[in-house]
Tab-separated table of C-alpha atoms in Angstrom:
chain	number	residue	atom	x	y	z
A	1	MET	CA	-0.120	-0.203	-0.132
A	2	LEU	CA	1.497	3.560	-0.656
A	3	ASN	CA	0.930	5.720	2.171
A	4	GLN	CA	-2.025	8.995	1.993
A	5	THR	CA	-0.346	12.360	0.102
A	6	LEU	CA	-2.225	14.812	-0.802
A	7	VAL	CA	-0.129	14.606	-4.119
A	8	THR	CA	-1.527	12.588	-7.419
A	9	GLU	CA	0.284	13.857	-9.547
A	10	PHE	CA	4.172	15.384	-10.301
A	11	LEU	CA	4.872	17.952	-12.486
A	12	LEU	CA	8.469	17.696	-14.787
A	13	LEU	CA	9.640	20.871	-15.193
A	14	GLY	CA	11.825	19.968	-17.665
A	15	LEU	CA	15.306	21.479	-18.779
A	16	THR	CA	14.507	24.588	-19.632
A	17	ASP	CA	11.497	27.361	-20.101
A	18	ILE	CA	12.870	29.262	-22.857
A	19	GLN	CA	10.740	28.461	-25.697
A	20	GLU	CA	12.635	29.138	-28.538
A	21	LEU	CA	14.757	26.235	-27.440
A	22	LYS	CA	12.333	23.266	-26.600
A	23	PRO	CA	12.422	22.805	-30.844
A	24	PHE	CA	16.404	22.828	-31.402
A	25	LEU	CA	16.326	21.150	-27.943
A	26	PHE	CA	13.357	18.477	-29.672
A	27	VAL	CA	15.406	17.438	-32.638
A	28	VAL	CA	18.666	16.962	-31.248
A	29	LEU	CA	17.707	15.177	-28.045
A	30	LEU	CA	15.066	13.160	-30.916
A	31	THR	CA	17.934	12.925	-32.989
A	32	ILE	CA	20.807	11.317	-30.209
A	33	TYR	CA	17.721	8.888	-29.241
A	34	LEU	CA	17.161	7.293	-33.019
A	35	VAL	CA	20.572	7.063	-32.931
A	36	ASN	CA	20.587	5.006	-30.502
A	37	VAL	CA	18.083	2.838	-30.384
A	38	ALA	CA	19.459	1.813	-34.353
A	39	GLY	CA	23.196	1.604	-33.015
A	40	ASN	CA	21.897	-1.146	-30.302
A	41	GLY	CA	19.349	-2.157	-31.832
A	42	THR	CA	21.960	-3.152	-34.627
A	43	ILE	CA	23.852	-4.544	-32.322
A	44	LEU	CA	21.682	-6.650	-30.812
A	45	MET	CA	20.570	-8.371	-33.552
A	46	ILE	CA	24.424	-8.923	-35.529
A	47	VAL	CA	24.752	-10.980	-31.637
A	48	ILE	CA	22.012	-12.483	-31.801
A	49	SER	CA	22.354	-14.071	-35.231
A	50	ASP	CA	26.082	-14.419	-36.634
A	51	PRO	CA	27.365	-17.289	-34.873
A	52	ARG	CA	30.851	-16.148	-35.284
A	53	LEU	CA	29.628	-13.384	-32.352
A	54	HIS	CA	28.250	-16.596	-29.997
A	55	SER	CA	30.780	-15.779	-27.107
A	56	PRO	CA	30.979	-14.857	-23.668
A	57	MET	CA	32.172	-11.282	-24.837
A	58	TYR	CA	29.205	-10.747	-27.232
A	59	PHE	CA	26.959	-12.087	-25.106
A	60	PHE	CA	27.327	-9.634	-22.614
A	61	LEU	CA	27.404	-6.820	-25.188
A	62	GLY	CA	24.308	-7.729	-26.583
A	63	ASN	CA	22.984	-7.247	-22.814
A	64	MET	CA	24.713	-3.653	-22.888
A	65	SER	CA	22.527	-2.811	-26.114
A	66	CYS	CA	19.739	-4.086	-24.177
A	67	LEU	CA	20.000	-1.870	-21.696
A	68	ASP	CA	21.369	1.373	-23.534
A	69	ILE	CA	17.466	1.640	-25.403
A	70	CYS	CA	15.801	0.928	-22.025
A	71	TYR	CA	17.562	3.068	-19.676
A	72	SER	CA	16.791	6.325	-22.546
A	73	THR	CA	13.326	5.057	-23.578
A	74	VAL	CA	12.557	5.343	-19.462
A	75	THR	CA	12.928	9.204	-19.415
A	76	LEU	CA	13.980	10.178	-22.657
A	77	PRO	CA	9.954	9.950	-24.631
A	78	LYS	CA	7.997	11.241	-21.178
A	79	MET	CA	11.301	14.773	-21.610
A	80	LEU	CA	10.152	14.754	-25.773
A	81	GLU	CA	6.611	15.046	-24.913
A	82	ASN	CA	7.004	17.740	-22.402
A	83	PHE	CA	8.462	20.147	-24.530
A	84	PHE	CA	4.873	20.513	-26.463
A	85	SER	CA	3.101	19.816	-23.490
A	86	THR	CA	1.108	22.746	-21.404
A	87	HIS	CA	0.884	20.768	-18.082
A	88	LYS	CA	4.249	18.370	-18.063
A	89	ALA	CA	2.127	15.620	-15.578
A	90	ILE	CA	3.331	12.517	-14.600
A	91	SER	CA	0.379	10.581	-12.537
A	92	PHE	CA	2.213	9.688	-8.759
A	93	ILE	CA	2.248	5.713	-9.656
A	94	GLY	CA	4.110	6.517	-13.074
A	95	CYS	CA	6.849	8.798	-11.103
A	96	ILE	CA	7.267	6.193	-9.059
A	97	SER	CA	7.681	3.732	-11.582
A	98	GLN	CA	9.640	5.946	-13.975
A	99	LEU	CA	12.181	5.568	-10.480
A	100	HIS	CA	11.904	2.148	-9.953
A	101	PHE	CA	12.871	1.032	-13.845
A	102	PHE	CA	16.147	4.049	-13.644
A	103	HIS	CA	17.490	2.840	-10.794
A	104	PHE	CA	16.991	-1.203	-12.427
A	105	LEU	CA	19.103	-0.412	-15.319
A	106	GLY	CA	21.542	1.852	-13.937
A	107	SER	CA	22.946	-0.509	-11.338
A	108	THR	CA	22.574	-3.602	-13.604
A	109	GLU	CA	24.878	-1.461	-15.973
A	110	SER	CA	27.080	-1.274	-13.411
A	111	LEU	CA	27.410	-4.787	-12.418
A	112	LEU	CA	26.839	-5.350	-16.104
A	113	LEU	CA	30.109	-3.463	-16.492
A	114	ALA	CA	31.778	-5.456	-14.044
A	115	VAL	CA	30.943	-8.312	-15.723
A	116	MET	CA	32.790	-7.942	-18.297
A	117	ALA	CA	36.156	-6.677	-17.047
A	118	PHE	CA	35.902	-9.896	-15.490
A	119	ASP	CA	35.093	-11.938	-18.677
A	120	ARG	CA	38.057	-9.941	-19.613
A	121	PHE	CA	40.546	-10.419	-17.621
A	122	VAL	CA	39.883	-14.909	-17.653
A	123	ALA	CA	40.181	-14.193	-21.616
A	124	ILE	CA	43.813	-12.901	-21.288
A	125	CYS	CA	45.647	-12.980	-18.193
A	126	LYS	CA	44.557	-17.231	-18.348
A	127	PRO	CA	43.528	-17.422	-21.790
A	128	LEU	CA	43.837	-21.355	-22.027
A	129	HIS	CA	40.830	-21.466	-18.908
A	130	TYR	CA	39.144	-19.789	-20.977
A	131	THR	CA	36.544	-21.530	-22.109
A	132	VAL	CA	35.912	-23.757	-19.569
A	133	ILE	CA	35.309	-20.957	-17.429
A	134	MET	CA	33.454	-18.631	-18.687
A	135	ASN	CA	31.188	-21.600	-20.232
A	136	PRO	CA	27.442	-21.159	-20.919
A	137	LEU	CA	25.924	-21.722	-17.862
A	138	LEU	CA	27.582	-19.554	-15.436
A	139	CYS	CA	27.722	-16.706	-18.470
A	140	THR	CA	23.738	-17.379	-18.083
A	141	GLN	CA	24.349	-16.931	-14.341
A	142	MET	CA	25.100	-13.843	-14.060
A	143	ALA	CA	24.024	-12.596	-16.545
A	144	VAL	CA	20.678	-13.175	-13.898
A	145	THR	CA	21.871	-12.562	-10.958
A	146	ILE	CA	22.723	-9.006	-12.233
A	147	TRP	CA	19.460	-7.891	-13.766
A	148	ALA	CA	17.945	-9.420	-10.808
A	149	THR	CA	19.830	-7.763	-8.226
A	150	GLY	CA	19.025	-4.266	-10.585
A	151	PHE	CA	15.812	-5.227	-10.418
A	152	PHE	CA	15.473	-5.256	-5.854
A	153	HIS	CA	18.057	-2.736	-5.143
A	154	ALA	CA	15.402	-0.456	-7.345
A	155	LEU	CA	11.948	-2.231	-5.600
A	156	LEU	CA	13.643	-0.875	-2.248
A	157	HIS	CA	14.134	2.530	-3.363
A	158	SER	CA	10.552	2.051	-4.828
A	159	ILE	CA	9.255	0.730	-2.412
A	160	MET	CA	10.613	3.545	0.448
A	161	THR	CA	10.139	6.448	-1.661
A	162	SER	CA	6.379	5.583	-2.021
A	163	HIS	CA	5.562	5.712	1.809
A	164	LEU	CA	7.242	8.752	1.802
A	165	ASN	CA	4.592	11.759	2.458
A	166	PHE	CA	4.204	14.679	-0.419
A	167	CYS	CA	1.525	17.312	0.842
A	168	GLY	CA	3.273	20.633	-1.041
A	169	PRO	CA	4.548	21.112	-3.966
A	170	ASN	CA	4.703	19.125	-7.232
A	171	HIS	CA	7.526	20.579	-9.169
A	172	ILE	CA	9.988	18.347	-9.615
A	173	HIS	CA	13.030	20.392	-10.969
A	174	HIS	CA	14.072	17.426	-13.458
A	175	PHE	CA	12.894	15.894	-17.096
A	176	PHE	CA	12.326	12.773	-15.168
A	177	CYS	CA	11.721	10.972	-11.735
A	178	ASP	CA	15.149	10.191	-9.716
A	179	VAL	CA	15.569	9.527	-5.437
A	180	LYS	CA	16.568	12.836	-5.357
A	181	PRO	CA	14.007	15.687	-6.386
A	182	LEU	CA	11.555	13.292	-3.857
A	183	LEU	CA	13.319	13.040	-1.282
A	184	GLU	CA	13.251	17.393	-1.252
A	185	LEU	CA	9.368	17.398	-2.005
A	186	ALA	CA	8.261	14.639	0.884
A	187	CYS	CA	6.867	15.991	4.205
A	188	GLY	CA	8.789	14.661	7.152
A	189	ASP	CA	11.881	12.625	7.534
A	190	THR	CA	13.858	11.023	4.927
A	191	GLU	CA	16.832	10.804	6.954
A	192	LEU	CA	16.405	6.833	6.105
A	193	ASN	CA	15.601	7.114	2.109
A	194	GLN	CA	19.085	9.379	2.183
A	195	ARG	CA	20.936	7.214	4.130
A	196	LEU	CA	20.163	3.702	2.067
A	197	LEU	CA	20.498	6.263	-1.238
A	198	ASN	CA	24.145	6.721	-0.049
A	199	THR	CA	25.279	3.287	1.395
A	200	VAL	CA	22.998	1.081	-0.800
A	201	THR	CA	23.232	2.735	-4.080
A	202	GLY	CA	26.730	4.110	-3.217
A	203	THR	CA	27.564	0.342	-2.546
A	204	LEU	CA	26.059	-1.260	-5.846
A	205	ALA	CA	27.958	1.515	-7.389
A	206	ILE	CA	31.535	1.456	-6.575
A	207	GLY	CA	31.143	-2.169	-5.539
A	208	PRO	CA	31.597	-3.139	-9.746
A	209	PHE	CA	33.398	0.292	-9.567
A	210	PHE	CA	36.738	-1.263	-7.700
A	211	LEU	CA	36.171	-3.967	-9.052
A	212	THR	CA	36.427	-3.219	-12.625
A	213	LEU	CA	39.514	-1.251	-12.088
A	214	LEU	CA	41.427	-4.081	-10.234
A	215	SER	CA	40.158	-5.905	-13.308
A	216	TYR	CA	42.272	-3.751	-15.565
A	217	PHE	CA	45.225	-2.865	-13.293
A	218	TYR	CA	45.605	-7.175	-13.541
A	219	ILE	CA	45.371	-7.143	-17.023
A	220	ILE	CA	46.873	-4.194	-17.574
A	221	THR	CA	49.963	-5.576	-15.065
A	222	TYR	CA	50.157	-9.452	-17.079
A	223	LEU	CA	50.122	-7.911	-20.182
A	224	PHE	CA	53.252	-5.829	-20.116
A	225	LEU	CA	54.690	-8.667	-17.074
A	226	LYS	CA	54.322	-11.731	-19.382
A	227	THR	CA	53.343	-10.331	-23.247
A	228	GLN	CA	56.869	-9.900	-25.651
A	229	SER	CA	54.971	-9.131	-28.461
A	230	CYS	CA	54.393	-5.780	-29.673
A	231	SER	CA	51.059	-6.556	-31.724
A	232	MET	CA	50.157	-8.729	-29.533
A	233	LEU	CA	49.741	-5.984	-26.792
A	234	HIS	CA	48.554	-3.987	-28.070
A	235	ARG	CA	45.212	-6.252	-29.513
A	236	ALA	CA	45.032	-7.033	-25.581
A	237	LEU	CA	44.762	-3.241	-25.074
A	238	SER	CA	42.342	-2.185	-28.443
A	239	THR	CA	40.043	-5.334	-26.955
A	240	CYS	CA	39.415	-3.572	-23.849
A	241	ALA	CA	40.008	0.345	-24.549
A	242	SER	CA	36.446	-0.371	-25.918
A	243	HIS	CA	35.480	-1.392	-23.076
A	244	PHE	CA	36.958	0.403	-20.675
A	245	THR	CA	35.943	4.150	-22.538
A	246	VAL	CA	32.350	3.002	-21.902
A	247	PHE	CA	33.688	2.118	-18.646
A	248	ILE	CA	34.565	5.640	-17.581
A	249	LEU	CA	31.700	7.025	-19.696
A	250	PHE	CA	28.792	6.168	-17.091
A	251	TYR	CA	30.731	6.923	-14.203
A	252	ALA	CA	32.141	9.675	-14.476
A	253	PRO	CA	28.676	11.732	-14.168
A	254	VAL	CA	26.885	8.941	-12.095
A	255	ILE	CA	29.792	8.960	-9.686
A	256	PHE	CA	29.464	12.829	-9.688
A	257	THR	CA	25.671	13.147	-9.300
A	258	TYR	CA	25.271	10.631	-6.492
A	259	ILE	CA	28.144	11.773	-3.503
A	260	ARG	CA	27.192	14.827	-3.601
A	261	PRO	CA	24.679	15.912	-0.613
A	262	ILE	CA	20.784	16.539	-1.413
A	263	SER	CA	20.458	19.404	0.554
A	264	GLY	CA	23.764	21.120	-1.203
A	265	SER	CA	23.376	20.346	-5.269
A	266	SER	CA	22.278	21.536	-8.047
A	267	MET	CA	19.336	20.772	-10.136
A	268	ASP	CA	20.345	22.479	-13.134
A	269	MET	CA	23.931	20.574	-12.951
A	270	ASP	CA	21.522	17.369	-12.257
A	271	TRP	CA	19.368	17.785	-15.261
A	272	LEU	CA	23.016	18.674	-17.170
A	273	ILE	CA	24.893	15.229	-15.537
A	274	ALA	CA	22.000	13.336	-16.248
A	275	ILE	CA	21.811	13.917	-20.106
A	276	MET	CA	24.750	12.430	-20.116
A	277	TYR	CA	24.523	9.595	-18.683
A	278	THR	CA	20.885	8.942	-19.620
A	279	VAL	CA	20.805	9.622	-23.321
A	280	VAL	CA	24.325	10.332	-24.557
A	281	THR	CA	26.368	7.796	-23.622
A	282	PRO	CA	23.997	5.115	-24.525
A	283	ALA	CA	24.492	6.189	-27.501
A	284	LEU	CA	27.772	6.398	-27.657
A	285	ASN	CA	28.669	3.293	-26.823
A	286	PRO	CA	27.539	1.170	-29.786
A	287	LEU	CA	30.092	3.656	-31.951
A	288	ILE	CA	32.305	2.474	-30.212
A	289	TYR	CA	32.384	-0.924	-29.651
A	290	THR	CA	32.022	-0.876	-33.808
A	291	LEU	CA	34.670	1.717	-34.658
A	292	ARG	CA	37.239	-0.225	-32.406
A	293	ASN	CA	36.459	-4.350	-33.333
A	294	LYS	CA	36.448	-6.182	-36.372
A	295	GLU	CA	34.694	-8.927	-35.469
A	296	VAL	CA	31.388	-6.499	-34.671
A	297	LYS	CA	32.214	-4.783	-37.784
A	298	GLY	CA	32.406	-7.495	-39.771
A	299	ALA	CA	29.492	-8.901	-38.477
A	300	LEU	CA	27.691	-5.953	-39.194
A	301	ASN	CA	29.406	-5.933	-42.733
A	302	ARG	CA	28.162	-9.557	-43.584
A	303	ALA	CA	24.336	-8.766	-42.642
A	304	ILE	CA	24.608	-6.063	-45.099
A	305	ARG	CA	25.879	-8.589	-48.205
A	306	ARG	CA	22.643	-10.955	-46.824
A	307	ARG	CA	20.292	-8.261	-46.905
A	308	PHE	CA	20.806	-6.736	-50.671
């Protein structure tokens, strides 16, 4: 049961009140969203359809592409609608649902990045045992685990937030429903919610962050100590570079947003950073992977030749 509250809907104030900017922002953000869906959809399609890409690395890449499409879809369509809407309302249930799926997909992606780094660690540092360690059953179990962990982590936030009382202003200075803006609108004590945000979300973000860094520390150390051939070293580092670039693009804005206290944060800065990790980064991911990955480009070329 949701707590009794006087607020039945929230108003998402969005990015700007300047009418002249709205058509421009609409076109730019819609273009980025279409690039995201087309790029990640293409990667997902070729990973599924091309037998040469049926390996753990591309299995997790397919999961990443699916996540990126869903992640932007949680927030961007509603934001685009609100550019030309006079009311800009979202129901209480809709707001909590958006919050849930936003944190569900975001925390799942942080865990997935750590799993992908582990996959590269095994492939490079233990190549003879790679097929035994990264067997299909283990890959499936890891994928199910990270998706389930992300779901229940988000469920904790959505339940706790839904039980707060909202009895005053209902204007959210953001383009989607997130925990921090909602805590500022809540009536009563939000200390427990704030602690959960700092500890649970912080742990779920920082834990995979350091596991990913540790994996790459071992990879780089192993390569420089064990690899004699410069070409092999370059090829191995190139394989990891795409994933590490995505890792930096994802974590830099997320950490900057959630390590700051709620009371001292700037909403303008929050939504600028949120645009980066919910809109821009998911659209860049397929470009990063396809431009640096010969196998993905080869599979894409084969798919195009088959079609035409």
